[in-house]
Tab-separated table of C-alpha atoms and ligand atoms in Angstrom:
chain	number	residue	atom	x	y	z
A	22	MET	CA	63.055	38.000	-1.559
A	23	LEU	CA	59.988	40.102	-1.295
A	24	LEU	CA	61.386	43.199	0.011
A	25	GLY	CA	65.204	44.982	0.075
A	26	VAL	CA	65.741	47.483	2.819
A	27	ILE	CA	68.848	49.881	2.691
A	28	ALA	CA	69.221	51.472	5.735
A	29	ASP	CA	71.564	54.338	7.046
A	30	ASP	CA	72.659	53.046	10.011
A	31	LEU	CA	73.282	49.510	12.047
A	32	THR	CA	70.486	50.202	14.870
A	33	GLY	CA	68.225	51.868	12.576
A	34	ALA	CA	68.467	48.683	10.212
A	35	THR	CA	67.580	46.454	13.474
A	36	ASP	CA	64.813	48.612	14.280
A	37	VAL	CA	62.982	48.329	10.987
A	38	ALA	CA	64.341	44.442	10.398
A	39	LEU	CA	62.353	43.987	14.004
A	40	MET	CA	59.220	46.137	12.333
A	41	LEU	CA	59.180	43.370	9.829
A	42	ALA	CA	59.939	40.297	12.051
A	43	ARG	CA	56.837	41.234	14.061
A	44	GLU	CA	54.677	41.402	10.957
A	45	GLY	CA	55.444	38.038	10.138
A	46	MET	CA	58.575	38.051	7.631
A	47	LYS	CA	61.619	36.270	7.882
A	48	VAL	CA	64.416	38.775	8.028
A	49	VAL	CA	68.031	39.015	8.071
A	50	GLN	CA	70.314	41.827	8.536
A	51	THR	CA	73.502	42.236	6.784
A	52	VAL	CA	76.377	44.348	8.454
A	53	GLY	CA	77.687	46.494	5.189
A	54	VAL	CA	76.791	46.481	1.515
A	55	PRO	CA	76.896	42.945	0.459
A	56	ALA	CA	79.443	41.963	-2.157
A	57	SER	CA	76.995	40.892	-4.965
A	58	ALA	CA	73.404	39.426	-4.839
A	59	GLU	CA	74.903	35.393	-4.388
A	60	THR	CA	76.147	36.556	-1.318
A	61	LEU	CA	72.416	37.179	0.266
A	62	PRO	CA	70.403	34.972	2.558
A	63	GLU	CA	67.124	33.519	1.583
A	64	ALA	CA	64.632	35.479	3.639
A	65	ASP	CA	61.331	37.335	2.933
A	66	ALA	CA	63.331	40.530	3.601
A	67	VAL	CA	66.887	41.088	3.917
A	68	VAL	CA	67.946	44.750	5.561
A	69	VAL	CA	71.480	46.175	4.591
A	70	SER	CA	72.700	48.408	7.139
A	71	MET	CA	75.354	50.880	6.337
A	72	LYS	CA	77.084	53.811	8.366
A	73	SER	CA	76.433	56.480	5.663
A	74	ARG	CA	74.055	58.846	7.656
A	75	THR	CA	76.635	61.838	7.829
A	76	ASN	CA	79.120	60.648	5.215
A	77	PRO	CA	79.887	62.798	2.038
A	78	ALA	CA	76.443	62.459	-0.122
A	79	ALA	CA	78.330	60.947	-2.996
A	80	GLU	CA	79.673	57.992	-0.837
A	81	ALA	CA	76.111	57.405	0.697
A	82	VAL	CA	74.711	57.346	-3.004
A	83	GLU	CA	77.540	55.046	-4.001
A	84	TRP	CA	76.786	52.406	-1.194
A	85	SER	CA	72.953	52.750	-1.430
A	86	LEU	CA	73.200	52.112	-5.347
A	87	ALA	CA	74.991	49.273	-4.559
A	88	ALA	CA	72.941	47.798	-2.140
A	89	CYS	CA	69.854	48.388	-4.401
A	90	ASP	CA	71.677	46.640	-7.149
A	91	ALA	CA	72.368	43.659	-5.125
A	92	LEU	CA	68.681	43.229	-3.291
A	93	VAL	CA	67.337	43.748	-6.743
A	94	GLY	CA	69.862	41.156	-8.423
A	95	ALA	CA	68.268	38.757	-5.695
A	96	GLY	CA	64.845	39.276	-6.394
A	97	ALA	CA	63.416	42.131	-4.329
A	98	ARG	CA	60.204	43.410	-5.494
A	99	GLN	CA	60.369	46.384	-3.637
A	100	ILE	CA	62.820	48.639	-2.216
A	101	LEU	CA	62.703	50.692	1.111
A	102	PHE	CA	65.239	53.381	2.054
A	103	LYS	CA	65.219	53.527	5.778
A	104	TYR	CA	66.699	56.625	7.730
A	105	CYS	CA	65.829	58.078	11.232
A	106	SER	CA	62.723	58.883	12.382
A	107	THR	CA	63.821	62.539	13.579
A	108	PHE	CA	65.162	62.958	9.658
A	109	ASP	CA	68.865	63.094	11.054
A	110	SER	CA	70.090	64.915	7.906
A	111	THR	CA	71.812	68.048	6.899
A	112	ASP	CA	71.108	70.430	3.975
A	113	GLN	CA	73.859	68.341	1.757
A	114	GLY	CA	71.744	65.238	2.633
A	115	ASN	CA	71.927	62.229	2.596
A	116	ILE	CA	68.275	61.461	2.556
A	117	GLY	CA	67.400	63.890	-0.702
A	118	PRO	CA	70.424	62.784	-2.636
A	119	VAL	CA	70.037	59.083	-2.113
A	120	ALA	CA	66.150	59.077	-2.400
A	121	GLU	CA	66.619	60.944	-5.985
A	122	ALA	CA	69.377	58.547	-7.104
A	123	LEU	CA	67.400	55.464	-6.234
A	124	MET	CA	64.553	56.907	-7.943
A	125	ARG	CA	66.431	57.171	-11.274
A	126	ARG	CA	68.074	53.906	-10.622
A	127	LEU	CA	64.253	52.134	-9.919
A	128	ASP	CA	62.622	54.485	-12.710
A	129	VAL	CA	60.039	55.740	-10.750
A	130	ARG	CA	58.128	59.146	-10.856
A	131	TRP	CA	57.034	59.371	-7.361
A	132	THR	CA	57.415	58.191	-4.034
A	133	VAL	CA	57.376	58.780	-0.546
A	134	ALA	CA	59.137	60.207	2.422
A	135	CYS	CA	57.570	59.650	5.840
A	136	PRO	CA	59.673	59.133	9.089
A	137	ALA	CA	56.855	58.994	11.357
A	138	PHE	CA	57.104	56.416	13.999
A	139	PRO	CA	53.969	56.974	16.497
A	140	ALA	CA	54.988	54.536	19.092
A	141	ASN	CA	58.298	56.255	19.794
A	142	GLY	CA	56.376	59.655	19.696
A	143	ARG	CA	57.195	60.753	16.024
A	144	SER	CA	54.451	61.914	13.938
A	145	VAL	CA	53.908	64.326	10.766
A	146	TYR	CA	51.197	66.483	10.239
A	147	GLN	CA	50.954	69.147	7.454
A	148	GLY	CA	54.638	68.117	6.386
A	149	HIS	CA	56.095	69.077	10.032
A	150	LEU	CA	57.673	66.614	11.960
A	151	PHE	CA	57.000	66.336	15.870
A	152	VAL	CA	58.889	64.618	18.511
A	153	GLY	CA	56.409	63.877	21.085
A	154	ALA	CA	54.404	67.079	21.925
A	155	GLN	CA	57.500	69.177	20.722
A	156	LEU	CA	58.522	70.386	16.894
A	157	LEU	CA	61.310	68.710	15.852
A	158	SER	CA	63.115	72.048	15.625
A	159	ASP	CA	62.289	72.445	19.656
A	160	SER	CA	63.546	69.025	20.468
A	161	PRO	CA	66.680	68.075	21.822
A	162	MET	CA	67.418	67.244	17.708
A	163	LYS	CA	68.048	71.187	17.276
A	164	ASP	CA	71.401	70.577	19.174
A	165	HIS	CA	72.682	67.287	17.786
A	166	PRO	CA	76.578	67.581	17.054
A	167	LEU	CA	76.400	66.098	13.587
A	168	THR	CA	72.788	66.274	12.402
A	169	PRO	CA	71.226	69.665	13.872
A	170	MET	CA	67.628	69.602	13.076
A	171	ARG	CA	66.385	73.445	13.129
A	172	ASP	CA	63.213	73.487	10.514
A	173	SER	CA	60.434	70.900	11.398
A	174	ASN	CA	58.733	71.587	7.931
A	175	LEU	CA	59.953	68.551	6.001
A	176	VAL	CA	58.963	69.657	2.574
A	177	ARG	CA	61.253	72.642	3.080
A	178	VAL	CA	63.985	70.642	4.769
A	179	LEU	CA	63.963	68.031	1.868
A	180	GLN	CA	63.741	70.550	-0.775
A	181	ARG	CA	67.116	71.584	0.224
A	182	GLN	CA	68.559	68.473	-0.431
A	183	THR	CA	67.424	67.621	-3.576
A	184	SER	CA	66.447	68.904	-7.353
A	185	VAL	CA	63.426	66.660	-7.406
A	186	LYS	CA	60.074	68.231	-6.674
A	187	VAL	CA	59.072	67.854	-2.976
A	188	GLY	CA	55.378	67.721	-2.217
A	189	LEU	CA	52.989	67.124	0.710
A	190	VAL	CA	50.238	64.187	1.023
A	191	PRO	CA	48.631	65.605	3.850
A	192	VAL	CA	46.491	63.346	6.286
A	193	GLN	CA	43.127	64.712	5.305
A	194	VAL	CA	43.771	62.649	1.946
A	195	VAL	CA	45.795	59.506	4.097
A	196	GLU	CA	42.238	59.427	6.188
A	197	GLN	CA	40.266	58.933	2.946
A	198	GLY	CA	42.328	55.381	2.477
A	199	ALA	CA	44.498	53.554	0.189
A	200	ALA	CA	43.153	54.400	-2.932
A	201	ALA	CA	42.944	58.198	-2.362
A	202	THR	CA	46.719	58.228	-0.959
A	203	ARG	CA	47.695	56.616	-3.902
A	204	ALA	CA	45.910	58.784	-6.520
A	205	ALA	CA	47.425	61.957	-4.575
A	206	PHE	CA	50.613	60.521	-5.002
A	207	GLU	CA	50.341	59.628	-8.826
A	208	ALA	CA	48.988	63.181	-9.170
A	209	LEU	CA	51.845	64.742	-7.724
A	210	GLY	CA	54.270	62.698	-10.060
A	211	GLN	CA	52.140	63.858	-13.303
A	212	ASP	CA	54.667	66.846	-13.953
A	213	GLY	CA	57.887	65.406	-13.135
A	214	PRO	CA	59.295	63.155	-10.534
A	215	CYS	CA	58.242	64.310	-7.239
A	216	ILE	CA	59.119	63.097	-3.532
A	217	ALA	CA	55.971	63.555	-1.279
A	218	ILE	CA	56.030	63.652	2.506
A	219	GLY	CA	53.577	61.342	3.617
A	220	ASP	CA	51.510	62.723	7.156
A	221	ALA	CA	51.093	59.961	9.638
A	222	ILE	CA	50.121	60.753	13.077
A	223	THR	CA	48.994	57.041	14.098
A	224	ASP	CA	49.766	53.360	12.641
A	225	ALA	CA	46.637	53.229	11.133
A	226	HIS	CA	47.844	56.314	8.695
A	227	LEU	CA	51.196	54.289	8.135
A	228	ARG	CA	49.394	51.137	7.288
A	229	VAL	CA	47.348	53.257	4.711
A	230	LEU	CA	50.278	54.709	3.351
A	231	GLY	CA	51.917	51.119	3.322
A	232	GLU	CA	49.048	50.014	1.334
A	233	ALA	CA	49.146	52.764	-1.150
A	234	PHE	CA	52.413	51.677	-1.881
A	235	ALA	CA	51.724	48.168	-2.774
A	236	GLY	CA	53.482	46.736	-6.074
A	237	GLN	CA	55.496	50.302	-6.003
A	238	PRO	CA	59.166	49.756	-6.619
A	239	LEU	CA	60.316	52.584	-3.751
A	240	LEU	CA	59.574	53.611	-0.512
A	241	THR	CA	61.371	56.011	2.210
A	242	GLY	CA	60.864	56.625	5.849
A	243	GLY	CA	61.682	55.557	9.108
A	244	SER	CA	60.682	52.016	10.643
A	245	GLY	CA	56.984	53.045	10.676
A	246	ILE	CA	56.619	52.882	7.028
A	247	ALA	CA	57.269	49.296	6.789
A	248	LEU	CA	54.283	48.651	8.642
A	249	GLY	CA	51.962	48.172	6.072
A	250	LEU	CA	54.156	46.398	3.825
A	251	PRO	CA	53.943	42.670	4.769
A	252	ASP	CA	50.399	42.830	4.547
A	253	ASN	CA	50.304	43.866	0.665
A	254	PHE	CA	52.707	40.991	0.009
A	255	ARG	CA	50.166	38.556	2.127
A	256	ARG	CA	47.163	39.969	-0.023
A	257	ALA	CA	49.225	39.122	-3.286
A	258	GLY	CA	49.510	35.626	-2.204
A	259	LEU	CA	53.495	36.135	-1.899
A	260	LEU	CA	53.655	35.730	2.166
A	261	ASP	CA	52.367	33.214	4.222
A	262	PRO	CA	49.460	33.742	6.635
A	263	ARG	CA	50.919	34.924	10.337
A	264	GLY	CA	52.216	32.206	11.969
A	265	GLU	CA	54.136	31.493	15.665
A	266	ALA	CA	56.742	33.528	16.387
A	267	ARG	CA	59.977	31.779	14.823
A	268	PRO	CA	61.759	30.035	17.977
A	269	PHE	CA	64.835	32.055	18.958
A	270	HIS	CA	67.790	29.739	20.281
A	271	ALA	CA	70.547	32.103	22.133
A	272	PRO	CA	73.452	29.655	22.628
A	273	ALA	CA	74.194	28.824	26.254
A	274	GLY	CA	77.297	30.645	27.455
A	275	ARG	CA	78.434	33.508	29.556
A	276	GLU	CA	76.987	37.175	29.558
A	277	ALA	CA	78.219	40.688	29.130
A	278	VAL	CA	77.213	44.212	28.502
A	279	LEU	CA	78.976	46.699	26.583
A	280	ALA	CA	77.846	50.238	26.849
A	281	GLY	CA	79.685	53.207	24.488
A	282	SER	CA	76.720	55.335	24.318
A	283	CYS	CA	76.362	58.735	26.425
A	284	SER	CA	72.960	59.139	25.672
A	285	ALA	CA	70.522	59.620	28.519
A	286	ALA	CA	68.832	56.427	28.496
A	287	THR	CA	72.036	54.739	28.519
A	288	ARG	CA	73.261	56.642	31.458
A	289	GLY	CA	70.046	55.443	33.428
A	290	GLN	CA	70.725	51.796	32.100
A	291	VAL	CA	74.211	51.634	33.295
A	292	ALA	CA	73.323	53.260	36.704
A	293	ALA	CA	70.288	50.772	37.330
A	294	ALA	CA	72.849	47.871	36.350
A	295	ILE	CA	75.318	49.219	38.851
A	296	GLU	CA	72.737	49.609	41.476
A	297	ALA	CA	71.361	46.155	41.077
A	298	GLY	CA	74.618	44.961	41.891
A	299	MET	CA	76.233	44.188	38.087
A	300	GLU	CA	79.934	43.745	38.149
A	301	ALA	CA	81.212	46.952	36.520
A	302	PHE	CA	84.289	48.269	34.714
A	303	ALA	CA	84.506	52.086	33.950
A	304	LEU	CA	86.591	53.038	31.074
A	305	ASP	CA	88.462	56.203	30.749
A	306	PRO	CA	89.190	57.865	27.372
A	307	VAL	CA	92.522	59.788	28.899
A	308	ALA	CA	93.691	56.653	30.486
A	309	ILE	CA	93.032	54.712	27.395
A	310	ALA	CA	94.933	57.490	25.242
A	311	GLU	CA	98.037	57.741	27.793
A	312	GLY	CA	98.099	53.851	27.608
A	313	ARG	CA	97.190	53.089	31.409
A	314	MET	CA	93.984	51.539	30.738
A	315	THR	CA	93.926	48.531	27.877
A	316	ALA	CA	91.798	45.782	26.815
A	317	ASP	CA	94.126	43.178	28.526
A	318	ASP	CA	93.266	45.007	32.005
A	319	VAL	CA	89.548	45.015	31.255
A	320	LEU	CA	89.621	41.215	30.252
A	321	GLY	CA	92.024	40.285	33.340
A	322	TRP	CA	89.249	41.878	35.364
A	323	ALA	CA	86.492	40.124	33.637
A	324	GLY	CA	87.952	36.875	33.522
A	325	ALA	CA	87.539	36.675	37.364
A	326	ARG	CA	84.045	37.333	37.169
A	327	LEU	CA	82.285	35.905	34.364
A	328	GLY	CA	81.704	32.557	35.758
A	329	ARG	CA	79.319	34.482	38.230
A	330	GLY	CA	77.160	36.206	35.968
A	331	PRO	CA	77.072	39.234	33.592
A	332	VAL	CA	79.851	41.599	33.556
A	333	LEU	CA	79.312	45.433	32.480
A	334	VAL	CA	81.834	47.346	30.461
A	335	TYR	CA	81.185	51.064	30.019
A	336	SER	CA	82.467	54.296	29.059
A	337	THR	CA	79.183	55.844	29.535
A	338	ALA	CA	79.641	59.283	31.309
A	339	GLU	CA	78.039	62.323	31.995
A	340	PRO	CA	77.932	65.306	29.368
A	341	GLU	CA	80.581	67.320	31.252
A	342	ALA	CA	83.044	64.464	31.516
A	343	VAL	CA	82.726	63.533	27.816
A	344	ALA	CA	83.194	67.324	27.117
A	345	LYS	CA	86.531	67.193	29.434
A	346	ALA	CA	87.881	64.060	27.417
A	347	GLN	CA	87.287	65.689	24.146
A	348	SER	CA	88.830	68.917	24.951
A	349	GLN	CA	91.727	66.740	25.995
A	350	LEU	CA	91.744	64.307	23.399
A	351	GLY	CA	89.681	65.949	20.520
A	352	ARG	CA	86.287	64.360	19.722
A	353	ASP	CA	87.202	62.003	16.955
A	354	VAL	CA	90.192	60.815	18.791
A	355	ALA	CA	88.174	60.210	22.002
A	356	SER	CA	85.580	58.208	19.997
A	357	ALA	CA	87.965	56.287	18.012
A	358	LEU	CA	90.065	55.202	21.159
A	359	VAL	CA	86.501	53.950	23.041
A	360	GLU	CA	85.432	52.167	20.223
A	361	ARG	CA	88.431	50.372	19.473
A	362	LEU	CA	88.889	49.523	22.867
A	363	LEU	CA	85.132	47.925	23.057
A	364	GLY	CA	86.038	46.129	19.805
A	365	GLU	CA	89.173	44.505	21.409
A	366	VAL	CA	87.156	43.730	24.398
A	367	ALA	CA	84.338	42.324	22.567
A	368	GLN	CA	86.824	39.955	20.563
A	369	GLY	CA	88.738	38.726	24.062
A	370	LEU	CA	84.840	38.028	25.779
A	371	ALA	CA	84.071	36.164	22.931
A	372	ALA	CA	87.252	33.948	23.411
A	373	ALA	CA	86.184	33.672	26.976
A	374	GLY	CA	82.929	32.042	26.506
A	375	VAL	CA	80.705	34.785	26.008
A	376	THR	CA	77.831	34.115	23.621
A	377	ARG	CA	75.164	36.718	25.186
A	378	MET	CA	75.963	40.272	24.519
A	379	VAL	CA	74.100	43.680	24.616
A	380	VAL	CA	75.645	46.687	23.470
A	381	ALA	CA	74.530	50.263	23.948
A	382	GLY	CA	75.147	52.800	21.515
A	383	GLY	CA	74.868	52.954	17.506
A	384	GLU	CA	78.725	53.687	16.710
A	385	THR	CA	79.711	51.297	19.499
A	386	SER	CA	77.316	48.411	18.175
A	387	GLY	CA	78.998	48.977	14.661
A	388	ALA	CA	82.525	48.797	16.140
A	389	VAL	CA	81.664	46.010	18.365
A	390	VAL	CA	80.132	43.933	15.426
A	391	GLY	CA	82.688	45.034	13.279
A	392	ALA	CA	85.341	43.704	15.689
A	393	LEU	CA	83.594	40.018	16.011
A	394	GLY	CA	83.686	39.674	12.258
A	395	VAL	CA	79.817	39.586	12.070
A	396	SER	CA	78.166	40.441	8.684
A	397	MET	CA	74.851	39.026	8.890
A	398	LEU	CA	72.249	39.015	11.799
A	399	GLU	CA	69.271	36.793	12.231
A	400	ILE	CA	66.258	38.953	14.052
A	401	GLY	CA	64.968	37.627	17.080
A	402	PRO	CA	62.325	38.561	19.588
A	403	GLU	CA	61.867	42.498	20.883
A	404	ILE	CA	63.323	43.263	24.020
A	405	ASP	CA	62.157	46.901	24.292
A	406	PRO	CA	60.586	48.965	21.411
A	407	GLY	CA	62.660	48.972	18.283
A	408	VAL	CA	65.377	46.856	19.975
A	409	PRO	CA	65.528	43.288	19.519
A	410	TRP	CA	67.908	40.213	20.319
A	411	THR	CA	69.836	38.867	17.187
A	412	LEU	CA	71.738	36.190	16.352
A	413	ALA	CA	74.945	36.230	14.504
A	414	ALA	CA	75.072	34.072	11.421
A	415	ASP	CA	78.424	34.318	11.121
A	416	GLY	CA	81.840	35.385	13.356
A	417	GLY	CA	80.861	32.632	15.810
A	418	ARG	CA	77.594	31.534	17.703
A	419	MET	CA	76.714	34.791	19.380
A	420	ALA	CA	73.312	36.249	20.669
A	421	LEU	CA	73.609	40.094	20.188
A	422	ALA	CA	71.362	42.931	21.354
A	423	LEU	CA	72.233	46.149	19.372
A	424	LYS	CA	70.918	49.144	21.071
A	425	SER	CA	70.532	52.638	19.889
A	426	GLY	CA	71.473	54.946	22.988
A	427	ASN	CA	68.441	56.606	23.596
A	428	PHE	CA	66.257	53.485	23.161
A	429	GLY	CA	65.219	51.088	26.014
A	430	GLY	CA	63.876	51.263	29.510
A	431	ARG	CA	65.904	51.599	32.798
A	432	ASP	CA	66.323	48.023	33.350
A	433	PHE	CA	67.208	47.180	29.640
A	434	PHE	CA	70.217	45.248	30.568
A	435	ARG	CA	68.661	42.762	33.046
A	436	LYS	CA	65.808	42.516	31.116
A	437	ALA	CA	67.331	41.642	28.029
A	438	LEU	CA	69.546	39.057	29.627
A	439	ALA	CA	66.713	37.464	31.775
A	440	MET	CA	64.861	37.043	28.338
A	441	LEU	CA	67.269	34.466	26.996
A	442	GLY	CA	66.711	32.342	30.213
B	17	LIG	P1	74.467	56.688	20.817
B	17	LIG	O1	73.692	55.634	20.019
B	17	LIG	O2	73.803	56.892	22.262
B	17	LIG	O3	74.960	57.752	20.023
B	17	LIG	P2	77.098	56.013	19.897
B	17	LIG	O4	77.718	54.537	20.288
B	17	LIG	O5	76.514	55.822	18.518
B	17	LIG	O6	75.794	56.218	20.699
B	17	LIG	O7	77.975	57.191	19.906
B	17	LIG	C1	78.500	57.470	21.265
B	17	LIG	C2	80.092	57.881	20.930
B	17	LIG	O8	80.766	58.466	21.990
B	17	LIG	C3	80.900	56.953	20.494
B	17	LIG	O9	81.632	57.080	19.385
B	17	LIG	C4	81.566	56.598	21.484
B	17	LIG	O10	83.085	55.766	21.231
B	17	LIG	C5	82.095	57.898	22.156
B	17	LIG	N1	82.157	57.911	23.597
B	17	LIG	C6	81.805	56.606	24.621
B	17	LIG	N2	82.041	57.284	25.797
B	17	LIG	C7	82.661	58.469	25.666
B	17	LIG	C8	83.397	59.437	26.788
B	17	LIG	N3	83.318	58.879	27.792
B	17	LIG	N4	84.082	60.133	26.330
B	17	LIG	C9	84.198	60.534	24.818
B	17	LIG	N5	83.636	60.000	23.779
B	17	LIG	C10	83.107	58.812	24.415
């Protein structure tokens, strides 16, 4: 193994795994912290996905260190701590505490924090994070229910999360190339450990940052920061020249879409699928809570239709409907009920011969993958930016497209299934 990645959520892990696969690495993603180095598969890069973004910082640190130990134990030469390109975190963490703990574990004096992902509109300029044309603090992220981001100055944001000094390597330095950029990071680490925010507005900047970290044990950032890393290994003669895309063989079988995301993009995708004639079953959290709607009801409905084409099961709803269900049941209960039911439905669909499944929603994907008993995913071709097909390496033969709520075009479901032929 060349690169070990520790990702703080499931669909974010898939995003970085795809980035590395596109750059010519053989990539495997694990679901959850591996028990030991011995359980990790053979691959150029292994991405460990956790669900640690909003957990208590101590827990996120403990899991991240365990993942780091397993990856290093399996031979990883470099560790990347991957978080969201909108720097989703609170003043308590978890980006700062995890980065700091990994620096100590890997004995490094300087590292980078760079969430930039220009392809998806995330850029960092003078340490300030932009989402499209807006500062992070003016973007919808200011109202995120769990990690509201109300300060765009990442030097300040990160400094509130860690006792390690936080600095900045601005774009003017990055523009001078990898050697100057590396020297700037080194200089910042002279008087004690330092995490420096790296500016990046374009993919070219990300590649410079990547090259500047050749041979360095630790980087942190969004999936964009991984862009330049495979070429470092290639230049060092450790990775084969870029070859043909690896073939992806989805098992033949029935098709289903499970949507538990209520994000704007998923709402559009569900509407588009229904308009296009996909058979659809709408879940109602209150009916589930009252026992009037069960997994058996959904599976009975699906059984009659699966032979004719893909079925869609969705809890996706407009914000007013979500607020109403949450006020009646409580936010966590509503979420848990929907996630559990979708997990049971996924199990039932797999038993009914579904081998190609699209799942919309980060938490939802975690619930479905958990219910299916999948602990390892091979990364396949890209459907839309940041979302690949994956193949479950255990828990039964299943092709899975795990989509973060806000990713993908309006016809994502049809497009994804059509790709498999
Ligand atoms: P996203 O990637 O868009 O954030 P997630 O799956 O991560 O999507 O999160 C959506 C959460 O909302 C899940 O916990 C899901 O169970 C919950 N949920 C889904 N539909 C509803 C609904 N109709 N009412 C209340 N909560 C819902």
